[in-house]
Tab-separated table of C-alpha atoms in Angstrom:
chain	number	residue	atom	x	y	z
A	1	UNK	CA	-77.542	74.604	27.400
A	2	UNK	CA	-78.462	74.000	23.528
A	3	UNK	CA	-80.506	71.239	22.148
A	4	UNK	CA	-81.407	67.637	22.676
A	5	UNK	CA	-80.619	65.700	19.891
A	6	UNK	CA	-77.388	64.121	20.357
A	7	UNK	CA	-74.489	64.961	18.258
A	8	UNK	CA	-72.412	62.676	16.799
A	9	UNK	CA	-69.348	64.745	15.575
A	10	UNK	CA	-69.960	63.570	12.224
A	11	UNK	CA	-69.902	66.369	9.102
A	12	UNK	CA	-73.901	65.815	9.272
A	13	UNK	CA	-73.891	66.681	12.738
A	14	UNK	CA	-71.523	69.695	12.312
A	15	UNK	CA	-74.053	70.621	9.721
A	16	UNK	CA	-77.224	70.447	11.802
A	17	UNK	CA	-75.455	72.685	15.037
A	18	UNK	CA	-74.212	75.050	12.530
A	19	UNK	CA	-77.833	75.403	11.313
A	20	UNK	CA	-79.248	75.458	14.410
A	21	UNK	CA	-76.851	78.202	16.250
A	22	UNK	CA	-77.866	80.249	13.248
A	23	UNK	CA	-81.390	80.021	14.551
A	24	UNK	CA	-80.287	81.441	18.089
A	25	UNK	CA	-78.551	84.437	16.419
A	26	UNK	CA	-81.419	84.873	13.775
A	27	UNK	CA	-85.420	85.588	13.622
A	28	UNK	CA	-87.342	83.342	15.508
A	29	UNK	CA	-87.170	80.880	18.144
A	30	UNK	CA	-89.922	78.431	18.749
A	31	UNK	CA	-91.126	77.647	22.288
A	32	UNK	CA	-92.211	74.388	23.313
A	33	UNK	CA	-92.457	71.832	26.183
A	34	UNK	CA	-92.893	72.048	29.547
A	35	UNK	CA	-95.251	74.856	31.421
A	36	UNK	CA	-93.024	77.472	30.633
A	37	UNK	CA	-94.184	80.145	27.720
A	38	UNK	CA	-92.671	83.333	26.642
A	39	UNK	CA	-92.945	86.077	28.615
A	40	UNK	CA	-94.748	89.440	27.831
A	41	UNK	CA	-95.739	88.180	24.619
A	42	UNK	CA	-97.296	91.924	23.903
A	43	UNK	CA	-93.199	92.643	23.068
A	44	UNK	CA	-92.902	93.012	19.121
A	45	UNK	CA	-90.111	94.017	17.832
A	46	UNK	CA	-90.035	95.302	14.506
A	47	UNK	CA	-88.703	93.415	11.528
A	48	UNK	CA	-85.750	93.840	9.615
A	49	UNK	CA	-87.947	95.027	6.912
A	50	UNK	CA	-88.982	98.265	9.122
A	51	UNK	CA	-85.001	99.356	9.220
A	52	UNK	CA	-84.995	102.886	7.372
A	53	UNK	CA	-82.668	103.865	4.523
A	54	UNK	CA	-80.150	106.042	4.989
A	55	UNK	CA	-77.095	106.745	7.683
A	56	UNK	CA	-79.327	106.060	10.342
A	57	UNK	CA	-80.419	102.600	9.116
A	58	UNK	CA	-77.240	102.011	7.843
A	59	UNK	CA	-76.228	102.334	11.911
A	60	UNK	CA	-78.995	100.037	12.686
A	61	UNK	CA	-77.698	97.569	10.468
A	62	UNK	CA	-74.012	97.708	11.590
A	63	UNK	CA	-75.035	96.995	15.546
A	64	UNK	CA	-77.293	94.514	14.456
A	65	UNK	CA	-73.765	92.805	12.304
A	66	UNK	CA	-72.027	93.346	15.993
A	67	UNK	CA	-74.803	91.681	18.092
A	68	UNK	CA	-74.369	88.698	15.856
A	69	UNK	CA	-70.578	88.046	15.224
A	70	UNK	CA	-68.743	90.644	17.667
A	71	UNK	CA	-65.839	88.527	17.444
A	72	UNK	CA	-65.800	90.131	13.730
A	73	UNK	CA	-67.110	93.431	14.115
A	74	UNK	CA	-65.284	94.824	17.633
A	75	UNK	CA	-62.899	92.471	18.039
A	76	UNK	CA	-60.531	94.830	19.208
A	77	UNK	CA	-63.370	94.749	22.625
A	78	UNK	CA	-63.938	91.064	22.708
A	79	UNK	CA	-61.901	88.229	24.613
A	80	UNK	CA	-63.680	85.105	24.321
A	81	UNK	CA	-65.882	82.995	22.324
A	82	UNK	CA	-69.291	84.604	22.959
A	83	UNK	CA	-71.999	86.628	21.144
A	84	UNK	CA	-74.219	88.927	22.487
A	85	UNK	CA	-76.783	86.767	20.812
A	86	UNK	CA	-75.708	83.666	22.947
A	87	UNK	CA	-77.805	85.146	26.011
A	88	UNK	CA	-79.660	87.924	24.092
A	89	UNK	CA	-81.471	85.212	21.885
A	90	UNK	CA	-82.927	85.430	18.094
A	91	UNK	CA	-80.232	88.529	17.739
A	92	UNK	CA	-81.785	90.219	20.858
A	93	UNK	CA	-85.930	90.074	19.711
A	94	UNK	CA	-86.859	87.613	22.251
A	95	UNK	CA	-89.089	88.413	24.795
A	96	UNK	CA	-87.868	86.293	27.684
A	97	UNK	CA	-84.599	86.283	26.803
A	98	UNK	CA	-83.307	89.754	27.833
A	99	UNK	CA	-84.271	91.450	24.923
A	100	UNK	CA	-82.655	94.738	23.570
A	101	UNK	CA	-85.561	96.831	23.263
A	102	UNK	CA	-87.206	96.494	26.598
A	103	UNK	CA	-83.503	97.165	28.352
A	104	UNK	CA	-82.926	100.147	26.037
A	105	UNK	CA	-86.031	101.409	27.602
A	106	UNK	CA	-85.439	101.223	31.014
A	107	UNK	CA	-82.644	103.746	30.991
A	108	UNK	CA	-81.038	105.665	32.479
A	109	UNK	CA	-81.283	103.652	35.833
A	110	UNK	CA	-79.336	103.136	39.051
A	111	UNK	CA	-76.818	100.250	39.063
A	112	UNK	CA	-75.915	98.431	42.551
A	113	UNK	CA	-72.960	97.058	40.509
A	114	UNK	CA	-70.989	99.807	39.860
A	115	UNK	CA	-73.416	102.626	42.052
A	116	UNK	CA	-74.641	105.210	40.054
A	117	UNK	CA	-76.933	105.915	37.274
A	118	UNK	CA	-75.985	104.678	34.090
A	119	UNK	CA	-76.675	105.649	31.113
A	120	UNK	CA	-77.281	102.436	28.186
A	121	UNK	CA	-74.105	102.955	26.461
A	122	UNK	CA	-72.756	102.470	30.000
A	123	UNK	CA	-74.785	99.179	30.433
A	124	UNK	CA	-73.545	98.429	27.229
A	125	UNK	CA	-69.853	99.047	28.386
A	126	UNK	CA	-70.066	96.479	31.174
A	127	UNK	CA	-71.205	93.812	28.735
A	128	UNK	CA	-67.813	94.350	27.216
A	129	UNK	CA	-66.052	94.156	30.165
A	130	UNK	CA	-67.920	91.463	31.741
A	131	UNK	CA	-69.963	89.065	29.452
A	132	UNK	CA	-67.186	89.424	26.556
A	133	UNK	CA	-64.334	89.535	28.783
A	134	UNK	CA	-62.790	92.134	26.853
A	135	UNK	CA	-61.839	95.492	27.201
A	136	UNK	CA	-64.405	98.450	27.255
A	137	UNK	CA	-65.253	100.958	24.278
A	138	UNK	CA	-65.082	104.426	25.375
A	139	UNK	CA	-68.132	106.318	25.776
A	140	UNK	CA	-69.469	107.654	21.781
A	141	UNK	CA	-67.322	104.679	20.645
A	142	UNK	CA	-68.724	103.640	17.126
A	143	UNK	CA	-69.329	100.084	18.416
A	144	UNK	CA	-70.990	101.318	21.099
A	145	UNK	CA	-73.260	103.920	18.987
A	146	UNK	CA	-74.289	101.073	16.377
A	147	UNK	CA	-75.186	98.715	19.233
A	148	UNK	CA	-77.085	101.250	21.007
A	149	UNK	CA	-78.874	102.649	17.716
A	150	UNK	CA	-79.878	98.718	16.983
A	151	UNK	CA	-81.422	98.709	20.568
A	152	UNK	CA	-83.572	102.139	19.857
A	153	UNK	CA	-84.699	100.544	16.731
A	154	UNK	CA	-86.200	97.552	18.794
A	155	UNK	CA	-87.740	99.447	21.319
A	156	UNK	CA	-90.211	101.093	18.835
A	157	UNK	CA	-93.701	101.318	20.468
A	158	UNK	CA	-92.582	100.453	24.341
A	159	UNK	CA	-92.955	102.659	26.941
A	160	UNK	CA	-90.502	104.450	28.203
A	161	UNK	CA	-90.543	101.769	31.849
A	162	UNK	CA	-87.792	99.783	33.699
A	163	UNK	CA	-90.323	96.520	33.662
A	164	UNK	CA	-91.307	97.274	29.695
A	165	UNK	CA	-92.939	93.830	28.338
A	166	UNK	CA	-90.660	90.993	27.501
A	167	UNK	CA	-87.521	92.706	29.757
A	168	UNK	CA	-85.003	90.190	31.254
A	169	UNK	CA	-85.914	86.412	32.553
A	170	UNK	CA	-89.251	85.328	33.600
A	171	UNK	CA	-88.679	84.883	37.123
A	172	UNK	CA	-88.091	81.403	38.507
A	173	UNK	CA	-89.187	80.259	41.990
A	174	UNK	CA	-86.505	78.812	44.332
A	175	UNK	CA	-86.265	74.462	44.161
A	176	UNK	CA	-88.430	72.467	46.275
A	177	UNK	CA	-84.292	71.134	47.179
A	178	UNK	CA	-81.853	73.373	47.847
A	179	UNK	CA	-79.566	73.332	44.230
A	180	UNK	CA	-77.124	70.356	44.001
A	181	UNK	CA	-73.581	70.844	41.816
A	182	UNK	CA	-73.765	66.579	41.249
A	183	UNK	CA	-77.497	66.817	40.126
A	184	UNK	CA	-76.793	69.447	38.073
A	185	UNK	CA	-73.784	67.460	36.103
A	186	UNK	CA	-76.213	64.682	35.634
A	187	UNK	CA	-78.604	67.274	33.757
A	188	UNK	CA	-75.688	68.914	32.128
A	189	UNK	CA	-74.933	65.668	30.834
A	190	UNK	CA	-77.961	64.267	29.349
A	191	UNK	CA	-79.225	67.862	28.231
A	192	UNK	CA	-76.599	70.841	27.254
A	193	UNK	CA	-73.076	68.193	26.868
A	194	UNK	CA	-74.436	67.186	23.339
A	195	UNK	CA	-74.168	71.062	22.193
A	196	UNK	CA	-71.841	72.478	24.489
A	197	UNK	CA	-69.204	69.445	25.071
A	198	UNK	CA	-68.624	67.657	27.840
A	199	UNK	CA	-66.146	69.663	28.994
A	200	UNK	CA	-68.270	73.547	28.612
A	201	UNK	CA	-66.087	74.321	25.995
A	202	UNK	CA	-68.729	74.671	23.026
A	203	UNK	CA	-68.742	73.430	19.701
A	204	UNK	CA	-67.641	75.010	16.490
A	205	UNK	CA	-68.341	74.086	12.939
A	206	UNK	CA	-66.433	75.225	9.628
A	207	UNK	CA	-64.343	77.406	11.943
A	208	UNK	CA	-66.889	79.165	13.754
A	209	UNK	CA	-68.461	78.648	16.707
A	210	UNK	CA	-71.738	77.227	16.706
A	211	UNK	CA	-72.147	76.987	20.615
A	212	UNK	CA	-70.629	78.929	22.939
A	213	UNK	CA	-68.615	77.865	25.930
A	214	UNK	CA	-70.124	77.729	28.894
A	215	UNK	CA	-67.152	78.027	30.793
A	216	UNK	CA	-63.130	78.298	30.583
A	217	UNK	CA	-61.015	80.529	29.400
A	218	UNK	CA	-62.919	81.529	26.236
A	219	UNK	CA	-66.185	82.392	27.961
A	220	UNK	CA	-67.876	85.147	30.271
A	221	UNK	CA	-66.079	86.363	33.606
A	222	UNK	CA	-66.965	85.565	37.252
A	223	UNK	CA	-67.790	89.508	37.193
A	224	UNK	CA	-71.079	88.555	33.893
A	225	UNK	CA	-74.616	88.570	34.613
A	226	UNK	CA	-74.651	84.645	34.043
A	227	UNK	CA	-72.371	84.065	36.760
A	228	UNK	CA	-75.355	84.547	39.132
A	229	UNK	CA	-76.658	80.887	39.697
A	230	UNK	CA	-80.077	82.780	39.601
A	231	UNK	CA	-79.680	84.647	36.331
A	232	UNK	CA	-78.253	81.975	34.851
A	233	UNK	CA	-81.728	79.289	36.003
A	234	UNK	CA	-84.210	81.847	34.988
A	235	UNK	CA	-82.169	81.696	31.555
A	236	UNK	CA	-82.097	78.436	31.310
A	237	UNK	CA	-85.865	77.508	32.948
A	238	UNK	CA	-86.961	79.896	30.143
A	239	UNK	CA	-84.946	79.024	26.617
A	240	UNK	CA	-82.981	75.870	27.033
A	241	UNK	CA	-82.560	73.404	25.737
A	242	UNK	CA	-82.510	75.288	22.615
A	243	UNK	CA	-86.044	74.376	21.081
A	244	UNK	CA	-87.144	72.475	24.258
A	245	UNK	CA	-87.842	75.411	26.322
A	246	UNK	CA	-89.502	75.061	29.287
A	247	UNK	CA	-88.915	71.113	29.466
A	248	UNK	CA	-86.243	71.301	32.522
A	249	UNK	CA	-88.242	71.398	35.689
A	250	UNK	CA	-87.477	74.479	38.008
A	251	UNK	CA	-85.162	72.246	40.560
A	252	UNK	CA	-82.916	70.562	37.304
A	253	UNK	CA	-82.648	74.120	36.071
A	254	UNK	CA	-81.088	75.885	39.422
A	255	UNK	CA	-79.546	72.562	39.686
A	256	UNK	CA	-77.463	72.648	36.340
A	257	UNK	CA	-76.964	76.508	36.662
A	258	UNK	CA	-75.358	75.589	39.854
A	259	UNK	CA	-72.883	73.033	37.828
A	260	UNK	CA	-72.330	75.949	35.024
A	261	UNK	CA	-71.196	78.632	37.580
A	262	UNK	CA	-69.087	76.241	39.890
A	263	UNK	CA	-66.416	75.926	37.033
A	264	UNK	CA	-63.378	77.528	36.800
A	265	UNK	CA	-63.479	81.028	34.374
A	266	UNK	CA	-61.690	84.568	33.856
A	267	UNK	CA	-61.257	86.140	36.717
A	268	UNK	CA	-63.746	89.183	37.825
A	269	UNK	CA	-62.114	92.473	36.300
A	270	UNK	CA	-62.960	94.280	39.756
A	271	UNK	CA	-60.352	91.637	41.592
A	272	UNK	CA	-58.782	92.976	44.770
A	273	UNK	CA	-55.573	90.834	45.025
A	274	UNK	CA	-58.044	88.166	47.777
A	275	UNK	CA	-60.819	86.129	46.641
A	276	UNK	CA	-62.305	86.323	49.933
A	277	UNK	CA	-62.545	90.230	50.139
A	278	UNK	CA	-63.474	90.096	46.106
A	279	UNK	CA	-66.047	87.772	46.947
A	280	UNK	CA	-67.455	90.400	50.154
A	281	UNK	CA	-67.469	93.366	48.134
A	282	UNK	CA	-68.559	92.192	44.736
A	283	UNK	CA	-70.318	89.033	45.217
A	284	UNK	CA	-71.653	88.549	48.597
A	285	UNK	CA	-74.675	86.714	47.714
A	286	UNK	CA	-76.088	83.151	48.159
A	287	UNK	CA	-76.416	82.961	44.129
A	288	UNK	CA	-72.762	83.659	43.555
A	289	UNK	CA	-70.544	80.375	44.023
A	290	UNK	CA	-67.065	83.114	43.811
A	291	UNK	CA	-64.743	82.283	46.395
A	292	UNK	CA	-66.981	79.066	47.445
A	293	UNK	CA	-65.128	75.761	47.781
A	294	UNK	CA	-66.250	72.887	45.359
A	295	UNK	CA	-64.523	70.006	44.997
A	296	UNK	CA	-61.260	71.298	47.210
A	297	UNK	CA	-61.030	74.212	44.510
A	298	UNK	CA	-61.719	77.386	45.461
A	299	UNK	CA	-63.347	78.701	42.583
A	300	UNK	CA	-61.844	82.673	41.523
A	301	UNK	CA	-58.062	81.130	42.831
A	302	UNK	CA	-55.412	83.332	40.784
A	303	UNK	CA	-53.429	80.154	40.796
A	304	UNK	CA	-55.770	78.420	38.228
A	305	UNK	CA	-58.095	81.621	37.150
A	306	UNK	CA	-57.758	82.523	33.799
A	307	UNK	CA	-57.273	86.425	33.904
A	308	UNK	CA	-59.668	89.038	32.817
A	309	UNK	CA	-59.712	91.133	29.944
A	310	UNK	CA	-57.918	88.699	27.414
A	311	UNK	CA	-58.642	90.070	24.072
A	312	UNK	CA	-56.218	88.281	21.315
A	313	UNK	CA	-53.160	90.467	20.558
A	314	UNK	CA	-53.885	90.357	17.052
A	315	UNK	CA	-57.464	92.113	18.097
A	316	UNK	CA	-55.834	94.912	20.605
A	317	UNK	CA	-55.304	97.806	18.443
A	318	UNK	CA	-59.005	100.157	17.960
A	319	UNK	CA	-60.828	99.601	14.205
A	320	UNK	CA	-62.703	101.296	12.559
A	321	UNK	CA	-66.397	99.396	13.926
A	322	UNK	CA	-67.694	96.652	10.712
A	323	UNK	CA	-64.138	96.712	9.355
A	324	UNK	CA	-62.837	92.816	9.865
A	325	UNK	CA	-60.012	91.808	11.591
């Protein structure tokens, strides 16, 4: 979900979402509305200003370049729309918002996901593979070492801690009503269509995107983070509409997050050959709608599920990381 203001499709309007997705990929972002407030404000991430001369700055700089347009800088790893800023707001600073620094912190840990310890750049790998939909960089890949280095540099001054201030979504209490896919259109409608379309396909302005697609074949995989109806509420509760954060009320947030992630989308990399045995060993939970019924579709069909892993043939073959494709 983006902002409030409706959009016209006018050159003015391109204008003003152009200008305002730079915002989500840049410094700040204001919060406002509602009850909700940022959490852990203690979480301060150093400025630009603070990165250091030299090759180590210099790799600072290049992750921060791949956070914000890794359609550019790894294409040969990305296969949809997205940037890791999309989720990872104000280019990964925000506390509230999954922010780089805490998560750099809390690792090594134990994944349930793929069960064993990972290391970051491993974390980092499933973003590729999951979030991107694209194919994953190799262990001491540059992409991944840039990307890892611009995490260290945000984590200066946390403590070494799995829950480090700011880390992940504020959590979000279940609805007083258990989450509804037709309430949620209605609050799709009249609160994300204006940015993201009416159809969750995004918006893009002087060929770029300005807002990501929030579904379809050009955005995350049923295998992402988002596709939990939870992860995606306490995202939304907590930094959408863009600039009106905290203005849905807990019950349209699951509500709409319960819209977003009963849409058709790539298929989850980790696919047996059965949605229904995919769906028991990967996403038996009541926050995953994968291999659920909705509207006589079964959502993660291979007759109508985009497949994973679809990076553009023109983007297939390794680069150097920061050289353009």
């Amino acid at each position: 979900m983006r902002t409030a203001p409706a959009l016209a499709g006018t050159a003015a309007s391109l204008a003003a979402i152009a200008a305002l997705a730079t915002l989500v990929g840049g410094w700040g972002l204001p919060w406002s509305g509602g009850d909700a407030k940022p959490a852990a404000k203690s979480y301060e991430p150093p400025p630009d200003s603070a990165i250091p001369e030299g090759k180590f700055g210099d790799e600072v700089r290049l992750g921060q370049k791949i956070f914000r347009e890794p359609g550019t800088y790894a294409a040969h790893y990305v296969g949809n729309d997205l940037r890791c800023s999309n989720c990872h707001l104000a280019a990964g600073r925000l506390a509230g918002s999954a922010p780089m620094g805490p998560a750099y912190t809390a690792y090594p840990a134990y994944r349930a996901k793929n069960g064993h310890v990972n290391s970051f750049e491993e974390r980092l790998q499933g973003c590729f593979r999951y979030s991107m939909n694209g194919k994953v960089p190799p262990l001491g890949d540059p992409v991944l070492v840039a990307l890892e280095s611009y995490s260290y540099f945000l984590a200066k001054g946390l403590p070494v801690d799995e829950k480090a201030p700011g880390r992940g979504f504020p959590e979000l209490p279940k609805p007083p009503l258990p989450a509804d896919f037709a309430r949620g259109g209605q609050v799709y409608a009249q609160h994300c269509a204006s940015c993201h379309g009416p159809d969750g396909q995004g918006q893009s302005s002087g060929g770029k995107i300005a807002f990501p697609p929030l579904w379809g074949p050009r955005s995350f995989n049923w295998g992402a983070g988002m596709g939990s109806v939870k992860n995606a509420a306490e995202f939304i509760h907590a930094n959408m509409p863009l600039g009106l954060a905290g203005s849905l009320s807990d019950q349209e947030a699951w509500d709409v997050a319960t819209y977003m992630d009963s849409q058709v989308r790539p298929q989850d990399p980790r696919f047996t050959g059965d949605v229904q045995e995919t769906r028991m060993k990967f996403h038996d939970t009541p926050t995953s709608m994968y291999g659920r019924t909705v509207n006589g579709a079964v959502l993660g069909d291979p007759a109508v599920t985009p497949p994973a892993g679809t990076v553009p043939p023109a983007a297939s073959a390794p680069a150097p990381a920061g050289e353009e494709k």
